[in-house]
């Protein structure tokens, strides 16, 4: 047989490289059967070197004098000579080092290069180790996306351009799409993706029965229009916005920010274009005539943690807040780790330290309001917040403010008319005449003695209560007021003036009789009253109160009672001191009574300054105002009107306190370019150069020297921005497929996971911009693609060649997010409260979880339907996030989280099987199952349809029937246990059956 030409005989290297073929479509070496293509230095080799070698081989001080940061330096080599010998990969130092053939394997003490990366380096060297000067010198993600041509794939499977890109890649990999998903699976999948909630059995049945070719499109449109759509989309965005209901740090005090969450939900429901969505969150306050909603939107950057600890350097603390805002902007919109350049130039991406601080400068001009004493380290730098009343509250505010205004004006007018006569009446101090009692009698047996100073002393028996009658002698003088002095005495406990063990007393009521007729009392004032026991309310009958002087024990005190009508001279006057309170033995020990005929007995209490003012006919306007204020507040004529005004003012204050607030951004007036200091090694105190606000040069400049946050927001959504559209459509793709086209959605830099379908990513990005940043439109394109509508079953070939399903030969299967797991269970059981928006709620959590030693706040569980609201509304405390959600990989929201990592731990199973919410859901689901009738088949089938959107398979039905029968037998034998769990043995058994169904992998899996 004729020998094959040498060019047909594969070398060992070629054989080794056979399974790996470079595809331009992926920017990486991929497993497949396509023919080898030329390896590019810039596109293929440089990222490998940057990712694995730059940590040691960078700059003048690089190890072994080997600098691998540029093509010429790679070719030059280091101390050991050239690192690359063109067309001789096996002899090149670079390859021998990475393979560990010359001592220590490189990179030293780090993971070895993958087989794909090693083959790429070998292929490049064997192809001549060249770099084409025409090659792009910029990483693919930093180049403006160009709309690619849609592959011409003649296949009935293709429903839209997404499928053409996916099918082309599948064919290159020798793979085929899966069969279409069942209609039951499809409606459940798309309902969860677009609303975060499962469909009802009725909705599933209607969709399965609908034979209209547009049935699925109509279903998608209905879900996109659902108010629950906004809640589903907001869940992921709140991770990006690091939304939380508390400050973080030591005290972790609560904050009012839920209006921002409402804004996000509403923005998604209204399908706000993403460029506007960006603009309002980053700079809504800088828009012309910003609305309240646009100001609330800026809460995105106010969600930063806030440090209230004592002794904190506020300038530095605020600087950290400003840095966080710049870093979050780059993470969310640019998918870039810009914060890596805080201390030095980025080691892997083309961002300099100056770029970093130039981005920080955009946020360096917000209004600050210092509060607290700086001298003791308690000054805090607060930023802006606004009041956010609803339309109803705005109307109520207007009504109350008008009512307060009218009432206040009327009162002021009356007071103004009263002042002249009041001044005339009160210019003289009342003269008091001490009354020596004609008789004084104790109803319950106290011994009452009249002392030389005409005071009365109580001795002997100390009854629990008493009423003392004090008979005044007849005098030829009118009586307009009465003065009661309570006096200390060494014979009394604690020096008195009361007979209680602590020297206190309680005078429940004061009554005055003239000629056998009860005289009404206009007002009572005292020099001192115990809190909650004021003398002013003595004219009323207090069952539990009265006048008391706790904290004033051991000292003399007095009260003055002004009579509503003056008693004429020579009247028979009797004073009744009613001390029948619930406080045993709280009796007056020593007292004295005096009377006056003054026109205003209460003027006894006029402040000294007021008396001075009254005595000066040439008073200033300020003194006149003080007199007017006093008359309004103390003249009995205005008591009712003043109380009415205070009631209305209290209602107004209560309404104002009930109005939610929102943390917002507010810019300081500034005519100069925004600036920030570059900090040496990232240290706050080490200022170097001053830089002005600007965007990273590699991404394109804003084009103005006086750029602000609004300019930044507009720049982010310019068509020539290479990242924003790519990053957002990748995030949408990840939400739906569980993995982004670029898996590292938080990092599109040179160390990112290369895109599996780069042309598709660019097509989606350009389509997104062409559709004017319409998020719902992009989601509809994705969920109506054949790629999305596949079944999740993977073929054996697919499992072998693509175990991670990178190329989408079948629909993905992955566990729902923490909030969705909870919402799904509540929706299935019928407990879910579907109200949209409003304050955060406090569902059940175990005692002791929320232990906040620095602020004393307590978790007060919500009642009624509030405890069954969607997970997005659960109060998020950064220092103690909701435990069951944390167990399912929810975050504490202390920082921006671009991508949650899914884990699988035993704790998750424990939480889902024992959490009180899951127990409640199990009980409610059990009731639905029992309502299906007495047949276990019907009950179990009902549970399956509610949980999975389908009926049980025969084997599943058999297993669940056996479980139900066994549980029923167990609970019949243990009636106390069944009663504690759910009631009857049947209810308890099916509660546990329901719990099993809610904990099925399929129930918690988005499929």
PDB file of N, CA, C and O in Angstrom, residues 116 328 567 585 903 948 983:
ATOM      1  N   UNK A 116      -6.747  23.181  27.561  1.00  0.00           N
ATOM      2  CA  UNK A 116      -7.118  24.039  26.434  1.00  0.00           C
ATOM      3  C   UNK A 116      -6.153  25.219  26.310  1.00  0.00           C
ATOM      4  O   UNK A 116      -5.698  25.546  25.208  1.00  0.00           O
ATOM      5  N   UNK A 328     -20.235  50.345  42.494  1.00  0.00           N
ATOM      6  CA  UNK A 328     -21.507  49.722  42.126  1.00  0.00           C
ATOM      7  C   UNK A 328     -21.895  50.111  40.705  1.00  0.00           C
ATOM      8  O   UNK A 328     -22.400  49.281  39.938  1.00  0.00           O
ATOM      9  N   UNK A 567     -67.866  83.165  95.451  1.00  0.00           N
ATOM     10  CA  UNK A 567     -68.755  82.940  96.589  1.00  0.00           C
ATOM     11  C   UNK A 567     -68.910  84.265  97.351  1.00  0.00           C
ATOM     12  O   UNK A 567     -67.918  84.929  97.661  1.00  0.00           O
ATOM     13  N   UNK A 585     -53.400  54.041 101.649  1.00  0.00           N
ATOM     14  CA  UNK A 585     -52.684  54.835 102.657  1.00  0.00           C
ATOM     15  C   UNK A 585     -51.978  56.051 102.066  1.00  0.00           C
ATOM     16  O   UNK A 585     -51.131  56.656 102.724  1.00  0.00           O
ATOM     17  N   UNK A 903     -25.970  26.898  46.057  1.00  0.00           N
ATOM     18  CA  UNK A 903     -25.334  25.818  46.804  1.00  0.00           C
ATOM     19  C   UNK A 903     -26.371  24.749  47.131  1.00  0.00           C
ATOM     20  O   UNK A 903     -27.571  24.940  46.932  1.00  0.00           O
ATOM     21  N   UNK A 948     -46.798  20.825  40.831  1.00  0.00           N
ATOM     22  CA  UNK A 948     -45.965  20.580  39.660  1.00  0.00           C
ATOM     23  C   UNK A 948     -46.631  20.956  38.349  1.00  0.00           C
ATOM     24  O   UNK A 948     -45.982  20.910  37.291  1.00  0.00           O
ATOM     25  N   UNK A 983     -54.757  18.833  63.685  1.00  0.00           N
ATOM     26  CA  UNK A 983     -56.160  18.540  64.009  1.00  0.00           C
ATOM     27  C   UNK A 983     -56.411  17.053  64.040  1.00  0.00           C
ATOM     28  O   UNK A 983     -55.838  16.316  64.842  1.00  0.00           O
TER      29      UNK A 983
END
